[in-house]
Coordinates of C-alpha atoms in Angstrom, one line a residue:
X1 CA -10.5 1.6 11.4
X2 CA -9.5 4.5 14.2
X3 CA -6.2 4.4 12.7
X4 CA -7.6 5.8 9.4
X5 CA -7.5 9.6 8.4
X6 CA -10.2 12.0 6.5
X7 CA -9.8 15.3 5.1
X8 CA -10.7 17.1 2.4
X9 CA -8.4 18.2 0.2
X10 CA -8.7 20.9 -2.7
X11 CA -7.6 19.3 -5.9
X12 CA -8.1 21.5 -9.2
X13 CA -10.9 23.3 -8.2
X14 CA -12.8 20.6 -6.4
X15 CA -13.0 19.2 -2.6
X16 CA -11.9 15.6 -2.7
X17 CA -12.3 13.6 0.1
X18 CA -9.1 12.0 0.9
X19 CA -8.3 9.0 3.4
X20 CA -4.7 8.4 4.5
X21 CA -2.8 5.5 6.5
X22 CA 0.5 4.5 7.6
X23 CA 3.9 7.1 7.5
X24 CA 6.0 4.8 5.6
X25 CA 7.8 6.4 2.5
X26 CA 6.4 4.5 0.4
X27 CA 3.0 5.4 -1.0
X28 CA 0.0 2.8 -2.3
X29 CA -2.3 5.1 -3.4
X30 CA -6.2 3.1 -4.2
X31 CA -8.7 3.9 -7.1
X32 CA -12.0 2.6 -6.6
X33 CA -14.8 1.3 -9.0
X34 CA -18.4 1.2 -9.3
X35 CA -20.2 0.8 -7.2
X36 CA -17.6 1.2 -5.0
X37 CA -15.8 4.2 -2.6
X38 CA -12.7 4.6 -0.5
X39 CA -14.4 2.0 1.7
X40 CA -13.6 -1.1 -0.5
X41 CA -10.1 -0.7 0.4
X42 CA -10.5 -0.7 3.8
X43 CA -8.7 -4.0 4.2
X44 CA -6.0 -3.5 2.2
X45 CA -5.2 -0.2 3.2
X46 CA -4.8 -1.1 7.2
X47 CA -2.4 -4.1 5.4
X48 CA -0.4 -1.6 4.0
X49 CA 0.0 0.7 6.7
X50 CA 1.1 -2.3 8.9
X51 CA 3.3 -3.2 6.5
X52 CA 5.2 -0.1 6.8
X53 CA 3.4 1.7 3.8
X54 CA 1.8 5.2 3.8
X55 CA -1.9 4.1 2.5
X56 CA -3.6 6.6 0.7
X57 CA -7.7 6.1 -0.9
X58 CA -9.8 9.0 -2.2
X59 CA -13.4 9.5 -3.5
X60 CA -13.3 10.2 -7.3
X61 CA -15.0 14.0 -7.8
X62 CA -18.6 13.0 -7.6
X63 CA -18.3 10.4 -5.6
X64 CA -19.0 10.0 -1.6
X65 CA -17.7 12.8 0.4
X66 CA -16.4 14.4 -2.8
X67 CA -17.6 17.6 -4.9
X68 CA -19.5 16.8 -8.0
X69 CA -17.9 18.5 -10.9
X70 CA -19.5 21.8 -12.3
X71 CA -20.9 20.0 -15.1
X72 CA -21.1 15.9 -14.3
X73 CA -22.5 15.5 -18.1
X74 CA -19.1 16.2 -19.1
X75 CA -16.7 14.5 -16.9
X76 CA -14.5 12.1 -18.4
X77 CA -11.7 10.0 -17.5
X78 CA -8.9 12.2 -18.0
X79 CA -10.3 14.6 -15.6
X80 CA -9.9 11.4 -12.8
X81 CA -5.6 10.9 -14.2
X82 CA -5.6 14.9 -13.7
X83 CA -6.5 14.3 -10.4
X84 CA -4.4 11.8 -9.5
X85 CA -1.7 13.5 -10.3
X86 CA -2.6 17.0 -9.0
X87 CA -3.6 14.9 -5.3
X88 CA 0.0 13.7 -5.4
X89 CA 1.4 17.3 -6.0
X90 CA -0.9 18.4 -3.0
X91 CA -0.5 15.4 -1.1
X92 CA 3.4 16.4 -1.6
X93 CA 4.0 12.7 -2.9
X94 CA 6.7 12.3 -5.9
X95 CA 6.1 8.5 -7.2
X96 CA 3.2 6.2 -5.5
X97 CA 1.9 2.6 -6.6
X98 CA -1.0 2.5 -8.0
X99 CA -3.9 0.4 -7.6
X100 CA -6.6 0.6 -9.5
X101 CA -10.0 -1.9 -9.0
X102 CA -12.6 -1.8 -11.9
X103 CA -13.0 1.2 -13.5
X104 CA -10.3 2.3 -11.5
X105 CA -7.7 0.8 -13.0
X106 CA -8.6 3.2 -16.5
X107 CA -6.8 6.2 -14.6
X108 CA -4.0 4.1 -13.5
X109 CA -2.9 3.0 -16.8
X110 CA -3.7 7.0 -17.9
X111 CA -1.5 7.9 -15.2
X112 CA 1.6 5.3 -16.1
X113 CA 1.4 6.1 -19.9
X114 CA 1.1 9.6 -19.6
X115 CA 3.2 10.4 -16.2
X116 CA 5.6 7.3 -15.8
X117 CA 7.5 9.2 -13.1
X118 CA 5.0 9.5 -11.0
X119 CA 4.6 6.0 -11.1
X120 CA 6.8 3.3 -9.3
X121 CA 4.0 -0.1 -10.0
X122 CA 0.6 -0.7 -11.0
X123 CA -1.8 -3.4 -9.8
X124 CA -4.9 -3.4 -11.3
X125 CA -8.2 -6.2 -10.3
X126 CA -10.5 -6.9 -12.4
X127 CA -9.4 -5.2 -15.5
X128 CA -6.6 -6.0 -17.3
X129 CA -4.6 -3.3 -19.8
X130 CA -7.4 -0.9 -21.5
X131 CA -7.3 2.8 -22.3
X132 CA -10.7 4.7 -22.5
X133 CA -12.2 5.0 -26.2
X134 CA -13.7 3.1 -28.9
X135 CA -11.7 0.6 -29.1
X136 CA -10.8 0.1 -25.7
X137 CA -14.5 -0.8 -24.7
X138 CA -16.3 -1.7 -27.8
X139 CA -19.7 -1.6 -27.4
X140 CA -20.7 -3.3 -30.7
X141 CA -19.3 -6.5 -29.2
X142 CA -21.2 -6.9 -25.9
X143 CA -25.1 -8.1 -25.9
X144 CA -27.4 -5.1 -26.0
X145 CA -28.7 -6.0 -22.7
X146 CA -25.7 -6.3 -20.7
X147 CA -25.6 -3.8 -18.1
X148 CA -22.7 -1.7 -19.2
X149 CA -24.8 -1.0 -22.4
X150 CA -27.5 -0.6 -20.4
X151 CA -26.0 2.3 -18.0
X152 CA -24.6 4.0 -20.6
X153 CA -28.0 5.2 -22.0
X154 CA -28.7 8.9 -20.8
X155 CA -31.9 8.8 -18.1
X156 CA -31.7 4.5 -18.3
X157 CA -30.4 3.9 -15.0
X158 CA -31.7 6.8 -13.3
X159 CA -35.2 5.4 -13.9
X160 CA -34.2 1.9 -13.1
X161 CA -32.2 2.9 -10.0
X162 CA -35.4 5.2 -8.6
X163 CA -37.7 2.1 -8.3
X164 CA -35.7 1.3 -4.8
X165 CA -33.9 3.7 -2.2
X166 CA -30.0 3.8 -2.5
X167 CA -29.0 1.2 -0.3
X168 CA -31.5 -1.9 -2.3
X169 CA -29.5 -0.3 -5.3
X170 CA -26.2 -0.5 -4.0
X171 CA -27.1 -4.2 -2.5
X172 CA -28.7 -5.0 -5.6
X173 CA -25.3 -4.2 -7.5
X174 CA -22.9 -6.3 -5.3
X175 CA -25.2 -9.3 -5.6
X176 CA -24.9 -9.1 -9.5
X177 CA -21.8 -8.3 -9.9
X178 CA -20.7 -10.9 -7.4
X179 CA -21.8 -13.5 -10.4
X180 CA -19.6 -15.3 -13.1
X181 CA -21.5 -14.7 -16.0
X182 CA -22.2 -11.4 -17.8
X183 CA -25.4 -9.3 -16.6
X184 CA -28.2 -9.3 -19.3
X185 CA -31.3 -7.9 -19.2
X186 CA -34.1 -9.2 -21.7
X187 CA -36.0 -6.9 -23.8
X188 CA -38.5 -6.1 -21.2
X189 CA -36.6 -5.9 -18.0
X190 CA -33.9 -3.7 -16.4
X191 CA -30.9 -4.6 -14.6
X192 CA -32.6 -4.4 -11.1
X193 CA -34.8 -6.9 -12.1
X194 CA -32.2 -9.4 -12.2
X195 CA -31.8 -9.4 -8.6
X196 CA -33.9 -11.3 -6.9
X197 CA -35.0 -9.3 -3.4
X198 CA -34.6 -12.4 -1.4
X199 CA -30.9 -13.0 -2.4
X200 CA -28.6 -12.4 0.8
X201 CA -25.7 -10.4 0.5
X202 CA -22.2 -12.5 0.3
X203 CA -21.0 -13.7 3.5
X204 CA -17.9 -11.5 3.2
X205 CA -20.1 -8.4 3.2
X206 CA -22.1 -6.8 6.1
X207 CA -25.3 -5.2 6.7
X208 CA -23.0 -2.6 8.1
X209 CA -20.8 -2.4 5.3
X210 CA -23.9 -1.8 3.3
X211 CA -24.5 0.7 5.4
X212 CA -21.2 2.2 4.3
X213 CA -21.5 2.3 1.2
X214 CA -25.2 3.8 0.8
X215 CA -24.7 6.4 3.1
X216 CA -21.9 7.8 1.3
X217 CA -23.9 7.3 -2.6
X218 CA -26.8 8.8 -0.5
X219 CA -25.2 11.8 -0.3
X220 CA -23.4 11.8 -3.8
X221 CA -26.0 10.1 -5.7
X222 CA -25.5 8.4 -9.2
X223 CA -25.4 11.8 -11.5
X224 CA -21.6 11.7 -12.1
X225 CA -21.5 7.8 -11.4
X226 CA -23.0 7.3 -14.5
X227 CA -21.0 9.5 -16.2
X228 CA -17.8 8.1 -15.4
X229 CA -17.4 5.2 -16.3
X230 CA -20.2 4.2 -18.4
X231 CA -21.1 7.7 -20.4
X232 CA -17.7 8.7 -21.0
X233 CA -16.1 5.0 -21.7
X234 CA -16.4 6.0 -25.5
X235 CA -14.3 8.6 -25.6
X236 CA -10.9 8.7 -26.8
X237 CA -8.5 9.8 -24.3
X238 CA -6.3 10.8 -26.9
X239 CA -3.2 8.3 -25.7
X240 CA -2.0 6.8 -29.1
X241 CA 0.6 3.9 -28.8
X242 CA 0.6 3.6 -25.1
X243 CA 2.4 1.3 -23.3
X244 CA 3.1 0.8 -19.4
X245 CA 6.7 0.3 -18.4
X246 CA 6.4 0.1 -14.5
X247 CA 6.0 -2.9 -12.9
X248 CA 3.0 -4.1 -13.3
X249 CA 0.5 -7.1 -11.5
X250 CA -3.0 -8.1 -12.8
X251 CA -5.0 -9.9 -10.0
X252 CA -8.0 -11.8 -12.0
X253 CA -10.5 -13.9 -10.3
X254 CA -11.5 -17.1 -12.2
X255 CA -15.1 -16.3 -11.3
X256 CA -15.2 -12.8 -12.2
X257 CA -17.7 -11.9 -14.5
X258 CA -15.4 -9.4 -16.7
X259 CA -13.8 -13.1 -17.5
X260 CA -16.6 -13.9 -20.2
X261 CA -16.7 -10.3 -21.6
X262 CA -15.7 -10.7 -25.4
X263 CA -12.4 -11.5 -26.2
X264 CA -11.0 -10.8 -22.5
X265 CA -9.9 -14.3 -21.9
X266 CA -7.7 -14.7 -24.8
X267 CA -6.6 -11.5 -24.4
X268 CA -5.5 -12.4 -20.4
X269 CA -4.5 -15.8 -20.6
X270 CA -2.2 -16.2 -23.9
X271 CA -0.4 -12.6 -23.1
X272 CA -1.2 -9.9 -25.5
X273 CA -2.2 -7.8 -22.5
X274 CA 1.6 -7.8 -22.1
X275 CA 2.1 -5.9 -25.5
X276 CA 0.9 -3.1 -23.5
X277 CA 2.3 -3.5 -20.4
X278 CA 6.0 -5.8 -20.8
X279 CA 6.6 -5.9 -17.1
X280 CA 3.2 -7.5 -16.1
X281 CA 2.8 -10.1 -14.0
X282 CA -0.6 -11.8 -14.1
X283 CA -2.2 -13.9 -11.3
X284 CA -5.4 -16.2 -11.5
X285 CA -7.5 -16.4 -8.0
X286 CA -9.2 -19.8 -8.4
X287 CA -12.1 -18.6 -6.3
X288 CA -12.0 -15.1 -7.1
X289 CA -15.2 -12.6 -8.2
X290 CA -15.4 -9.3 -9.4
X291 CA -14.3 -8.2 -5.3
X292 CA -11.6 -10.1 -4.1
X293 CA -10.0 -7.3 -2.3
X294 CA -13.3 -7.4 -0.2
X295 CA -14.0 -11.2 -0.9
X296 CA -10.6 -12.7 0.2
X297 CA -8.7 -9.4 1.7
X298 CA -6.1 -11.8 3.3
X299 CA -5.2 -13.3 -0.1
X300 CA -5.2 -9.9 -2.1
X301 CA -3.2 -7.9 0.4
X302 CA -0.5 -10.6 0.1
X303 CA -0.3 -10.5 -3.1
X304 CA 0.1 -7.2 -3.1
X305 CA 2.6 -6.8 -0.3
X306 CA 4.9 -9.3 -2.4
X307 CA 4.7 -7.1 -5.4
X308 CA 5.5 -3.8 -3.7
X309 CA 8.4 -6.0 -1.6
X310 CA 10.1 -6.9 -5.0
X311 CA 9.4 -3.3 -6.5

């Protein structure tokens, strides 16, 4: 990791912490998830630079090292595309990749629909083709209880969350989400209580990584976590018809949970996701969860390197 780069750069009014790579000119520039940070790419991002790539990964504003917007309540996804694009013009970058894990992936699309020539691929995990709004997400289709429900209630997760210190929550997360079925909480539970305290953390992930990873939420907290994605998921975006024409790869691990979410599979495996985008290119990782870039980095990073090759 001593190759790696932090600064913080000012990007519409707001210090985002920025991590760079690699002087190729080529840029792959990496949107995280939740609960995620600039960190979950750490493997790909040495790849890249290796590769002959200029790697770039950033904290979304009120995440990590990053300023909190003036008013979280009211961040929304837009306000993460208009980032992007404004940490390109800083960054002095013209076109980039971009790839986009979980909730990550909303901006990317934003980005290729609304800015196409900033854009010279997409590769999204996790998520296939959606755009921010009601019917994007639809909450009337997923079980009360699941978590994203769940979250999405004002004051909901703060309570459940401040039960444990940030790193149980964090750890508590990864071990959910690292499961192939949906997250549901009964009537009389939370989401934490899902989690059994004696469940170990996957193989793949280290008590330092952990370490990582709550360090940096310690300092952000959850307040505009929350916020985007799950409080502003809702909201329409305002895109109508959109459509990706970059090249485009969907990486989807069979045993990712997002797999049993209403509708996705169909929508996945017989190709309507490529109404949306025509140039996509979807692979299946047998053994795949909801983190294969951290799961199987070796995998994901080739994968990824063959896109960019061909692009």
């Amino acid at each position: 990791m001593e190759k790696i780069q932090h600064s913080h750069v000012q990007v519409r009014g707001l210090k985002l912490h920025v991590v760079q790579t690699g002087t190729g000119p080529k840029v792959v520039l990496f949107l995280h998830g939740f609960p995620e940070i600039w960190y979950s790419w750490r493997h790909q991002m040495i790849a890249m630079a290796n590769a002959g790539y200029r790697a770039v990964a950033f904290d979304f504003r009120g995440y990590g090292l990053s300023d909190h917007p003036p008013e979280p309540e009211r961040a929304n996804f837009n306000d993460l595309a208009d980032d992007i694009v404004a940490l390109l013009d800083s960054l002095a970058i013209d076109k980039a990749f971009l790839v986009g894990k979980d909730f990550g992936a909303f901006p990317a699309f934003t980005v290729a629909v609304t800015h196409p020539e900033r854009v010279l691929g997409v590769i999204t995990l996790g998520v296939p083709f959606l755009i921010p709004g009601p019917l994007g997400v639809q909450f009337d289709l997923l079980p009360k209880g699941y978590y994203v429900i769940r979250w999405a209630e004002p004051g909901r997760a703060e309570a459940d969350f401040g039960r444990f210190d940030v790193k149980t929550v964090v750890r508590n997360i990864y071990i959910l989400f690292c499961r192939s079925d949906l997250q549901v909480a009964g009537d009389n539970e939370e989401i934490m209580d899902l989690v059994d305290p004696s469940t170990p953390l996957p193989p793949w992930f280290t008590e330092e990584d952990l370490d990582v990873y709550a360090t940096l939420y310690q300092n952000s907290g959850f307040r505009t976590a929350l916020q985007v994605p799950y409080r502003c998921m809702q909201l329409d975006c305002g895109i109508n018809n959109p459509k990706v024409i970059a090249p485009s790869l969907l990486i989807m691990g069979e045993k990712d949970y997002v797999m049993k979410s209403p509708g996705m599979e169909d929508y996945i495996r017989k190709g309507i996701v490529k109404q949306f985008m025509p140039n996509l290119d979807i692979i299946f990782m047998s053994e795949g969860n909801h983190f294969v870039q951290e799961q199987l980095p070796e995998q994901v990073n080739e994968l990824i390197l063959s896109f960019l090759t061909k692009n």
